[in-house]
Amino acid sequence: MKMKIWLFAYLAVALTLTSCGAGDAAGRAASLEGEWTLLTLNSAPLLAGSAINATFAEGKITGYSGCNSYGGSYTVKGDSLELGEIAMTLMACPEEGIMEQEQAYMEALSKVTKFRLDNDRLELLDASGTALLVYARMEPFTGDPAALVGTEWHLVTFDGSPLDETLSFTLAFTENRYSGLAGCRHFEGEYQAGDGEIDLPMMAMIEETCPDADEAYWTLEGCFTDAVGRARHWRIVDGRLELRTQAGQVLVFGP
C-alpha cells in the first residue's frame, strides 16, 4: 500500500510537439486522441510494477506519471501540437526509483519536438529524431451506464492475480450509489458513469475497525479500496465487470 503525502501544486510546463509525415494537422491531431501506456522511457523499460500513461482527448491531455497525475490543454497550430499549462499533483511515493522515474518522464516530455504514429504505437521524439518516449494505444472501454444499475459483483482478479482468495471483495451499484465489502469492512459512496467512463470519489468506510485485523489485512484493504477509488474506465465483457484504474491496473469481477 502506498504511503503518500498529498500536497497539490500546479506546475506550468511549456511543451511543444511537432508532427512529422504527410497529412493535414487536424488529421494528425485526431489520430493522437485516445489513451496511451508508456512502454519505454529514454529507450529503457519502466520499473517493475510501475506504470505511466497519457490521454489525448478533445484538446486536453491527462495522465498518470507513476506517482502523480497531470493534465492540461493542447492546441494544434500548423504542424505543431502545443501543450499549455499542465497541472500536476505533488505526492511523495516511497517505492524505490519511482520519483526519479517520474522526474525523468517529465524531463523527457519537455524535450519532445516531434511525434510519430505507427498504427497503435506512438513515439515522441526530440529535435534529432531520437525516440524519447514510446507508447502503445490502450484498448478502449465502452458501455451503457444503465447496465451497471442493480448489479452486484465479487472480485476475481486484481491486475491478473487474486488479491486474497481467503477474503471477499465485492462491489454493487444502484442508480447513483455504489457499495461493497473490502475483505472485512464495508464501504459506500456516490458514483458517476458514462460510456466506458466511471468516477467513484469520496468512499466512506462503514465500520471504524476490523476485529483482529493485522497489518497484512490493512494492506490488502487499502490496495483494493485505493484501486476502486482510482477507477476511470469500466466495461462488461462475457458477464464480467472490468474496471481500469488511472494507473492502468485492471480489476475483474464476476457476478
PDB file of C-alpha atoms in Angstrom:
ATOM      1  CA  MET A   1       0.000   0.000   0.000  1.00  0.00           C
ATOM      2  CA  LYS A   2       1.495   3.320  -0.969  1.00  0.00           C
ATOM      3  CA  MET A   3       2.029   5.878   1.723  1.00  0.00           C
ATOM      4  CA  LYS A   4       1.562   9.230   0.092  1.00  0.00           C
ATOM      5  CA  ILE A   5       1.834  12.798   1.192  1.00  0.00           C
ATOM      6  CA  TRP A   6      -0.944  14.626  -0.592  1.00  0.00           C
ATOM      7  CA  LEU A   7       0.245  18.058  -1.474  1.00  0.00           C
ATOM      8  CA  PHE A   8      -1.214  19.699  -4.534  1.00  0.00           C
ATOM      9  CA  ALA A   9       0.640  22.091  -6.726  1.00  0.00           C
ATOM     10  CA  TYR A  10       0.423  23.381 -10.223  1.00  0.00           C
ATOM     11  CA  LEU A  11       3.393  23.191 -12.499  1.00  0.00           C
ATOM     12  CA  ALA A  12       3.449  25.252 -15.636  1.00  0.00           C
ATOM     13  CA  VAL A  13       5.184  23.221 -18.289  1.00  0.00           C
ATOM     14  CA  ALA A  14       5.553  24.639 -21.755  1.00  0.00           C
ATOM     15  CA  LEU A  15       5.868  21.792 -24.207  1.00  0.00           C
ATOM     16  CA  THR A  16       5.751  21.881 -27.978  1.00  0.00           C
ATOM     17  CA  LEU A  17       5.444  18.755 -30.082  1.00  0.00           C
ATOM     18  CA  THR A  18       5.935  18.999 -33.820  1.00  0.00           C
ATOM     19  CA  SER A  19       4.495  16.280 -36.012  1.00  0.00           C
ATOM     20  CA  CYS A  20       6.268  14.731 -38.946  1.00  0.00           C
ATOM     21  CA  GLY A  21       4.948  12.990 -42.031  1.00  0.00           C
ATOM     22  CA  ALA A  22       2.263  13.790 -44.540  1.00  0.00           C
ATOM     23  CA  GLY A  23      -1.359  14.729 -43.919  1.00  0.00           C
ATOM     24  CA  ASP A  24      -3.217  17.747 -42.587  1.00  0.00           C
ATOM     25  CA  ALA A  25      -2.769  18.955 -38.994  1.00  0.00           C
ATOM     26  CA  ALA A  26      -6.357  18.214 -37.998  1.00  0.00           C
ATOM     27  CA  GLY A  27      -5.987  14.595 -39.098  1.00  0.00           C
ATOM     28  CA  ARG A  28      -2.759  14.151 -37.167  1.00  0.00           C
ATOM     29  CA  ALA A  29      -4.259  15.673 -34.023  1.00  0.00           C
ATOM     30  CA  ALA A  30      -7.287  13.389 -34.230  1.00  0.00           C
ATOM     31  CA  SER A  31      -5.062  10.326 -34.598  1.00  0.00           C
ATOM     32  CA  LEU A  32      -3.379  11.213 -31.316  1.00  0.00           C
ATOM     33  CA  GLU A  33      -6.671  11.014 -29.459  1.00  0.00           C
ATOM     34  CA  GLY A  34      -7.002   8.073 -27.136  1.00  0.00           C
ATOM     35  CA  GLU A  35      -5.237   6.528 -24.181  1.00  0.00           C
ATOM     36  CA  TRP A  36      -1.598   5.533 -24.349  1.00  0.00           C
ATOM     37  CA  THR A  37       0.505   3.468 -21.954  1.00  0.00           C
ATOM     38  CA  LEU A  38       4.243   4.079 -21.838  1.00  0.00           C
ATOM     39  CA  LEU A  39       6.466   1.203 -22.960  1.00  0.00           C
ATOM     40  CA  THR A  40       9.912   2.754 -22.814  1.00  0.00           C
ATOM     41  CA  LEU A  41      11.432   5.890 -21.305  1.00  0.00           C
ATOM     42  CA  ASN A  42      14.678   7.008 -22.919  1.00  0.00           C
ATOM     43  CA  SER A  43      14.884   3.569 -24.585  1.00  0.00           C
ATOM     44  CA  ALA A  44      14.594   1.725 -21.250  1.00  0.00           C
ATOM     45  CA  PRO A  45      11.602  -0.224 -19.879  1.00  0.00           C
ATOM     46  CA  LEU A  46       9.762   1.112 -16.850  1.00  0.00           C
ATOM     47  CA  LEU A  47      10.494  -0.072 -13.330  1.00  0.00           C
ATOM     48  CA  ALA A  48       8.804  -3.357 -12.489  1.00  0.00           C
ATOM     49  CA  GLY A  49       5.305  -2.806 -11.160  1.00  0.00           C
ATOM     50  CA  SER A  50       5.143   0.839 -12.279  1.00  0.00           C
ATOM     51  CA  ALA A  51       3.003   2.472 -14.956  1.00  0.00           C
ATOM     52  CA  ILE A  52       2.912   5.776 -16.839  1.00  0.00           C
ATOM     53  CA  ASN A  53       0.245   6.846 -19.303  1.00  0.00           C
ATOM     54  CA  ALA A  54      -1.099   9.751 -21.314  1.00  0.00           C
ATOM     55  CA  THR A  55      -4.519  10.520 -22.762  1.00  0.00           C
ATOM     56  CA  PHE A  56      -5.267  12.943 -25.600  1.00  0.00           C
ATOM     57  CA  ALA A  57      -8.952  13.852 -25.915  1.00  0.00           C
ATOM     58  CA  GLU A  58     -10.867  16.927 -27.077  1.00  0.00           C
ATOM     59  CA  GLY A  59      -7.995  19.336 -26.689  1.00  0.00           C
ATOM     60  CA  LYS A  60      -6.948  18.078 -23.263  1.00  0.00           C
ATOM     61  CA  ILE A  61      -4.043  15.898 -22.208  1.00  0.00           C
ATOM     62  CA  THR A  62      -4.227  13.999 -18.937  1.00  0.00           C
ATOM     63  CA  GLY A  63      -2.159  11.208 -17.492  1.00  0.00           C
ATOM     64  CA  TYR A  64      -0.502   9.347 -14.663  1.00  0.00           C
ATOM     65  CA  SER A  65       3.253   9.705 -14.301  1.00  0.00           C
ATOM     66  CA  GLY A  66       3.938   6.850 -11.900  1.00  0.00           C
ATOM     67  CA  CYS A  67       3.090   8.639  -8.664  1.00  0.00           C
ATOM     68  CA  ASN A  68       1.299  11.829  -9.649  1.00  0.00           C
ATOM     69  CA  SER A  69      -1.482  12.791 -12.019  1.00  0.00           C
ATOM     70  CA  TYR A  70      -1.068  15.538 -14.577  1.00  0.00           C
ATOM     71  CA  GLY A  71      -3.261  17.335 -17.052  1.00  0.00           C
ATOM     72  CA  GLY A  72      -3.580  20.369 -19.264  1.00  0.00           C
ATOM     73  CA  SER A  73      -4.699  21.552 -22.678  1.00  0.00           C
ATOM     74  CA  TYR A  74      -3.279  21.257 -26.151  1.00  0.00           C
ATOM     75  CA  THR A  75      -3.917  23.089 -29.405  1.00  0.00           C
ATOM     76  CA  VAL A  76      -2.873  22.417 -32.975  1.00  0.00           C
ATOM     77  CA  LYS A  77      -1.032  25.166 -34.855  1.00  0.00           C
ATOM     78  CA  GLY A  78       0.061  24.145 -38.304  1.00  0.00           C
ATOM     79  CA  ASP A  79       2.350  21.156 -37.881  1.00  0.00           C
ATOM     80  CA  SER A  80       2.798  21.723 -34.165  1.00  0.00           C
ATOM     81  CA  LEU A  81       0.922  20.429 -31.156  1.00  0.00           C
ATOM     82  CA  GLU A  82       1.403  22.852 -28.286  1.00  0.00           C
ATOM     83  CA  LEU A  83       0.700  21.900 -24.686  1.00  0.00           C
ATOM     84  CA  GLY A  84      -0.269  24.772 -22.422  1.00  0.00           C
ATOM     85  CA  GLU A  85      -0.061  24.889 -18.652  1.00  0.00           C
ATOM     86  CA  ILE A  86      -0.034  21.441 -17.068  1.00  0.00           C
ATOM     87  CA  ALA A  87      -1.497  20.933 -13.590  1.00  0.00           C
ATOM     88  CA  MET A  88       0.253  18.225 -11.619  1.00  0.00           C
ATOM     89  CA  THR A  89      -0.392  16.747  -8.200  1.00  0.00           C
ATOM     90  CA  LEU A  90       2.656  16.698  -5.959  1.00  0.00           C
ATOM     91  CA  MET A  91       2.840  13.462  -3.994  1.00  0.00           C
ATOM     92  CA  ALA A  92       5.716  11.594  -2.429  1.00  0.00           C
ATOM     93  CA  CYS A  93       5.825   7.862  -3.164  1.00  0.00           C
ATOM     94  CA  PRO A  94       8.284   5.769  -1.116  1.00  0.00           C
ATOM     95  CA  GLU A  95       8.881   2.985  -3.651  1.00  0.00           C
ATOM     96  CA  GLU A  96      12.498   2.935  -4.749  1.00  0.00           C
ATOM     97  CA  GLY A  97      13.135   4.767  -8.015  1.00  0.00           C
ATOM     98  CA  ILE A  98       9.539   5.888  -8.656  1.00  0.00           C
ATOM     99  CA  MET A  99      10.113   9.594  -8.031  1.00  0.00           C
ATOM    100  CA  GLU A 100      13.300   9.579 -10.117  1.00  0.00           C
ATOM    101  CA  GLN A 101      11.496   7.821 -12.971  1.00  0.00           C
ATOM    102  CA  GLU A 102       8.663  10.332 -12.811  1.00  0.00           C
ATOM    103  CA  GLN A 103      11.106  13.227 -12.964  1.00  0.00           C
ATOM    104  CA  ALA A 104      12.842  11.640 -15.959  1.00  0.00           C
ATOM    105  CA  TYR A 105       9.450  11.299 -17.677  1.00  0.00           C
ATOM    106  CA  MET A 106       8.589  14.957 -17.206  1.00  0.00           C
ATOM    107  CA  GLU A 107      12.058  15.983 -18.374  1.00  0.00           C
ATOM    108  CA  ALA A 108      11.677  13.818 -21.476  1.00  0.00           C
ATOM    109  CA  LEU A 109       8.343  15.466 -22.246  1.00  0.00           C
ATOM    110  CA  SER A 110       9.999  18.865 -22.080  1.00  0.00           C
ATOM    111  CA  LYS A 111      12.469  17.807 -24.800  1.00  0.00           C
ATOM    112  CA  VAL A 112       9.908  16.467 -27.252  1.00  0.00           C
ATOM    113  CA  THR A 113       9.614  18.303 -30.587  1.00  0.00           C
ATOM    114  CA  LYS A 114       8.083  15.637 -32.863  1.00  0.00           C
ATOM    115  CA  PHE A 115       5.762  12.664 -32.790  1.00  0.00           C
ATOM    116  CA  ARG A 116       5.468   9.595 -34.970  1.00  0.00           C
ATOM    117  CA  LEU A 117       2.488   7.255 -35.232  1.00  0.00           C
ATOM    118  CA  ASP A 118       2.575   3.669 -36.477  1.00  0.00           C
ATOM    119  CA  ASN A 119      -0.839   2.048 -36.058  1.00  0.00           C
ATOM    120  CA  ASP A 120      -1.213   1.617 -32.273  1.00  0.00           C
ATOM    121  CA  ARG A 121       2.303   2.796 -31.453  1.00  0.00           C
ATOM    122  CA  LEU A 122       3.115   6.411 -30.587  1.00  0.00           C
ATOM    123  CA  GLU A 123       6.665   7.754 -30.406  1.00  0.00           C
ATOM    124  CA  LEU A 124       7.600  11.165 -29.043  1.00  0.00           C
ATOM    125  CA  LEU A 125      10.947  12.324 -30.396  1.00  0.00           C
ATOM    126  CA  ASP A 126      13.433  15.097 -29.752  1.00  0.00           C
ATOM    127  CA  ALA A 127      14.801  17.501 -32.371  1.00  0.00           C
ATOM    128  CA  SER A 128      17.382  14.948 -33.542  1.00  0.00           C
ATOM    129  CA  GLY A 129      14.733  12.305 -34.164  1.00  0.00           C
ATOM    130  CA  THR A 130      15.586  10.167 -31.142  1.00  0.00           C
ATOM    131  CA  ALA A 131      12.567   8.429 -29.624  1.00  0.00           C
ATOM    132  CA  LEU A 132      12.386   9.582 -26.008  1.00  0.00           C
ATOM    133  CA  LEU A 133       9.002   8.073 -25.183  1.00  0.00           C
ATOM    134  CA  VAL A 134       7.297   5.096 -26.819  1.00  0.00           C
ATOM    135  CA  TYR A 135       3.646   4.323 -26.043  1.00  0.00           C
ATOM    136  CA  ALA A 136       1.142   1.632 -27.003  1.00  0.00           C
ATOM    137  CA  ARG A 137      -2.510   2.501 -27.510  1.00  0.00           C
ATOM    138  CA  MET A 138      -4.711   1.206 -24.685  1.00  0.00           C
ATOM    139  CA  GLU A 139      -7.805  -0.799 -25.533  1.00  0.00           C
ATOM    140  CA  PRO A 140     -10.914   1.424 -25.326  1.00  0.00           C
ATOM    141  CA  PHE A 141     -13.598   0.617 -22.754  1.00  0.00           C
ATOM    142  CA  THR A 142     -17.243   1.217 -23.672  1.00  0.00           C
ATOM    143  CA  GLY A 143     -20.597   0.505 -22.078  1.00  0.00           C
ATOM    144  CA  ASP A 144     -24.091   1.824 -21.349  1.00  0.00           C
ATOM    145  CA  PRO A 145     -24.181   3.103 -17.719  1.00  0.00           C
ATOM    146  CA  ALA A 146     -27.683   1.656 -17.341  1.00  0.00           C
ATOM    147  CA  ALA A 147     -26.109  -1.806 -17.445  1.00  0.00           C
ATOM    148  CA  LEU A 148     -24.423  -1.137 -14.083  1.00  0.00           C
ATOM    149  CA  VAL A 149     -27.612  -0.324 -12.161  1.00  0.00           C
ATOM    150  CA  GLY A 150     -28.777  -3.150  -9.919  1.00  0.00           C
ATOM    151  CA  THR A 151     -25.676  -5.304 -10.384  1.00  0.00           C
ATOM    152  CA  GLU A 152     -23.544  -6.983  -7.707  1.00  0.00           C
ATOM    153  CA  TRP A 153     -20.011  -8.280  -8.238  1.00  0.00           C
ATOM    154  CA  HIS A 154     -17.179 -10.092  -6.465  1.00  0.00           C
ATOM    155  CA  LEU A 155     -13.512  -9.622  -7.249  1.00  0.00           C
ATOM    156  CA  VAL A 156     -11.933 -12.391  -9.319  1.00  0.00           C
ATOM    157  CA  THR A 157      -8.524 -10.950 -10.183  1.00  0.00           C
ATOM    158  CA  PHE A 158      -6.576  -7.803  -9.371  1.00  0.00           C
ATOM    159  CA  ASP A 159      -4.254  -6.965 -12.255  1.00  0.00           C
ATOM    160  CA  GLY A 160      -4.164 -10.596 -13.323  1.00  0.00           C
ATOM    161  CA  SER A 161      -3.939 -12.281  -9.919  1.00  0.00           C
ATOM    162  CA  PRO A 162      -6.298 -12.943  -6.982  1.00  0.00           C
ATOM    163  CA  LEU A 163      -5.933 -10.314  -4.277  1.00  0.00           C
ATOM    164  CA  ASP A 164      -6.531 -12.849  -1.479  1.00  0.00           C
ATOM    165  CA  GLU A 165      -8.606 -15.989  -2.009  1.00  0.00           C
ATOM    166  CA  THR A 166      -9.479 -16.190   1.700  1.00  0.00           C
ATOM    167  CA  LEU A 167     -11.215 -12.788   1.730  1.00  0.00           C
ATOM    168  CA  SER A 168     -14.247 -11.437  -0.091  1.00  0.00           C
ATOM    169  CA  PHE A 169     -14.046  -8.194  -2.065  1.00  0.00           C
ATOM    170  CA  THR A 170     -17.334  -7.066  -3.571  1.00  0.00           C
ATOM    171  CA  LEU A 171     -18.869  -4.135  -5.424  1.00  0.00           C
ATOM    172  CA  ALA A 172     -22.530  -3.266  -6.101  1.00  0.00           C
ATOM    173  CA  PHE A 173     -24.286  -0.441  -7.937  1.00  0.00           C
ATOM    174  CA  THR A 174     -27.658   1.277  -7.636  1.00  0.00           C
ATOM    175  CA  GLU A 175     -28.632   4.239  -9.814  1.00  0.00           C
ATOM    176  CA  ASN A 176     -26.261   6.764  -8.254  1.00  0.00           C
ATOM    177  CA  ARG A 177     -24.527   4.932  -5.426  1.00  0.00           C
ATOM    178  CA  TYR A 178     -22.061   2.102  -5.012  1.00  0.00           C
ATOM    179  CA  SER A 179     -21.230  -0.130  -2.039  1.00  0.00           C
ATOM    180  CA  GLY A 180     -19.195  -3.186  -1.238  1.00  0.00           C
ATOM    181  CA  LEU A 181     -17.052  -5.244   1.099  1.00  0.00           C
ATOM    182  CA  ALA A 182     -13.280  -4.810   1.301  1.00  0.00           C
ATOM    183  CA  GLY A 183     -12.449  -8.092   2.982  1.00  0.00           C
ATOM    184  CA  CYS A 184     -13.850  -7.157   6.396  1.00  0.00           C
ATOM    185  CA  ARG A 185     -15.151  -3.602   6.368  1.00  0.00           C
ATOM    186  CA  HIS A 186     -17.997  -2.337   4.196  1.00  0.00           C
ATOM    187  CA  PHE A 187     -17.840   0.860   2.145  1.00  0.00           C
ATOM    188  CA  GLU A 188     -20.196   3.075   0.162  1.00  0.00           C
ATOM    189  CA  GLY A 189     -20.278   6.247  -1.901  1.00  0.00           C
ATOM    190  CA  GLU A 190     -21.695   8.005  -4.935  1.00  0.00           C
ATOM    191  CA  TYR A 191     -20.523   7.408  -8.488  1.00  0.00           C
ATOM    192  CA  GLN A 192     -20.907   8.855 -11.951  1.00  0.00           C
ATOM    193  CA  ALA A 193     -20.678   6.750 -15.094  1.00  0.00           C
ATOM    194  CA  GLY A 194     -20.639   7.443 -18.809  1.00  0.00           C
ATOM    195  CA  ASP A 195     -19.858   5.421 -21.923  1.00  0.00           C
ATOM    196  CA  GLY A 196     -16.970   3.356 -20.564  1.00  0.00           C
ATOM    197  CA  GLU A 197     -16.008   6.055 -18.065  1.00  0.00           C
ATOM    198  CA  ILE A 198     -16.572   5.999 -14.305  1.00  0.00           C
ATOM    199  CA  ASP A 199     -15.723   8.066 -11.242  1.00  0.00           C
ATOM    200  CA  LEU A 200     -16.114   6.712  -7.692  1.00  0.00           C
ATOM    201  CA  PRO A 201     -14.975   9.531  -5.379  1.00  0.00           C
ATOM    202  CA  MET A 202     -15.345  10.057  -1.638  1.00  0.00           C
ATOM    203  CA  MET A 203     -15.524   6.457  -0.437  1.00  0.00           C
ATOM    204  CA  ALA A 204     -16.785   6.105   3.148  1.00  0.00           C
ATOM    205  CA  MET A 205     -15.994   3.069   5.314  1.00  0.00           C
ATOM    206  CA  ILE A 206     -18.985   1.881   7.358  1.00  0.00           C
ATOM    207  CA  GLU A 207     -17.177   0.183  10.254  1.00  0.00           C
ATOM    208  CA  GLU A 208     -14.474   2.036  12.149  1.00  0.00           C
ATOM    209  CA  THR A 209     -12.246  -1.004  12.504  1.00  0.00           C
ATOM    210  CA  CYS A 210     -11.953  -4.718  11.805  1.00  0.00           C
ATOM    211  CA  PRO A 211     -11.526  -7.056  14.814  1.00  0.00           C
ATOM    212  CA  ASP A 212      -8.240  -8.981  14.891  1.00  0.00           C
ATOM    213  CA  ALA A 213      -7.054  -7.365  11.655  1.00  0.00           C
ATOM    214  CA  ASP A 214      -3.305  -7.455  11.166  1.00  0.00           C
ATOM    215  CA  GLU A 215      -1.008  -5.309   9.038  1.00  0.00           C
ATOM    216  CA  ALA A 216      -1.373  -7.665   6.074  1.00  0.00           C
ATOM    217  CA  TYR A 217      -5.144  -7.183   6.102  1.00  0.00           C
ATOM    218  CA  TRP A 218      -4.928  -3.398   6.202  1.00  0.00           C
ATOM    219  CA  THR A 219      -2.522  -3.530   3.273  1.00  0.00           C
ATOM    220  CA  LEU A 220      -4.970  -5.614   1.225  1.00  0.00           C
ATOM    221  CA  GLU A 221      -7.927  -3.427   2.143  1.00  0.00           C
ATOM    222  CA  GLY A 222      -6.037  -0.299   1.188  1.00  0.00           C
ATOM    223  CA  CYS A 223      -4.870  -1.855  -2.072  1.00  0.00           C
ATOM    224  CA  PHE A 224      -8.443  -2.697  -3.067  1.00  0.00           C
ATOM    225  CA  THR A 225     -10.163   0.500  -1.934  1.00  0.00           C
ATOM    226  CA  ASP A 226      -7.421   2.662  -3.439  1.00  0.00           C
ATOM    227  CA  ALA A 227      -7.829   0.887  -6.787  1.00  0.00           C
ATOM    228  CA  VAL A 228     -11.632   1.241  -6.731  1.00  0.00           C
ATOM    229  CA  GLY A 229     -11.287   4.934  -5.932  1.00  0.00           C
ATOM    230  CA  ARG A 230      -8.875   5.358  -8.838  1.00  0.00           C
ATOM    231  CA  ALA A 231     -11.077   3.531 -11.366  1.00  0.00           C
ATOM    232  CA  ARG A 232     -11.569   5.605 -14.512  1.00  0.00           C
ATOM    233  CA  HIS A 233     -12.978   3.125 -17.051  1.00  0.00           C
ATOM    234  CA  TRP A 234     -15.412   0.231 -16.993  1.00  0.00           C
ATOM    235  CA  ARG A 235     -16.921  -2.387 -19.265  1.00  0.00           C
ATOM    236  CA  ILE A 236     -18.843  -5.645 -19.013  1.00  0.00           C
ATOM    237  CA  VAL A 237     -17.401  -8.449 -21.144  1.00  0.00           C
ATOM    238  CA  ASP A 238     -18.687 -12.044 -21.154  1.00  0.00           C
ATOM    239  CA  GLY A 239     -20.668 -11.409 -17.996  1.00  0.00           C
ATOM    240  CA  ARG A 240     -17.715  -9.942 -16.093  1.00  0.00           C
ATOM    241  CA  LEU A 241     -17.145  -6.381 -14.949  1.00  0.00           C
ATOM    242  CA  GLU A 242     -13.743  -4.864 -15.651  1.00  0.00           C
ATOM    243  CA  LEU A 243     -12.512  -1.660 -14.019  1.00  0.00           C
ATOM    244  CA  ARG A 244      -9.344   0.023 -15.258  1.00  0.00           C
ATOM    245  CA  THR A 245      -7.652   2.427 -12.890  1.00  0.00           C
ATOM    246  CA  GLN A 246      -5.852   5.661 -13.574  1.00  0.00           C
ATOM    247  CA  ALA A 247      -2.581   3.743 -13.251  1.00  0.00           C
ATOM    248  CA  GLY A 248      -3.699   1.091 -15.747  1.00  0.00           C
ATOM    249  CA  GLN A 249      -4.481  -1.683 -13.250  1.00  0.00           C
ATOM    250  CA  VAL A 250      -7.442  -3.879 -14.199  1.00  0.00           C
ATOM    251  CA  LEU A 251      -9.871  -5.315 -11.651  1.00  0.00           C
ATOM    252  CA  VAL A 252     -12.034  -8.170 -12.937  1.00  0.00           C
ATOM    253  CA  PHE A 253     -15.293  -9.014 -11.116  1.00  0.00           C
ATOM    254  CA  GLY A 254     -17.656 -11.920 -11.532  1.00  0.00           C
ATOM    255  CA  PRO A 255     -21.417 -11.629 -10.912  1.00  0.00           C
TER     256      PRO A 255
END
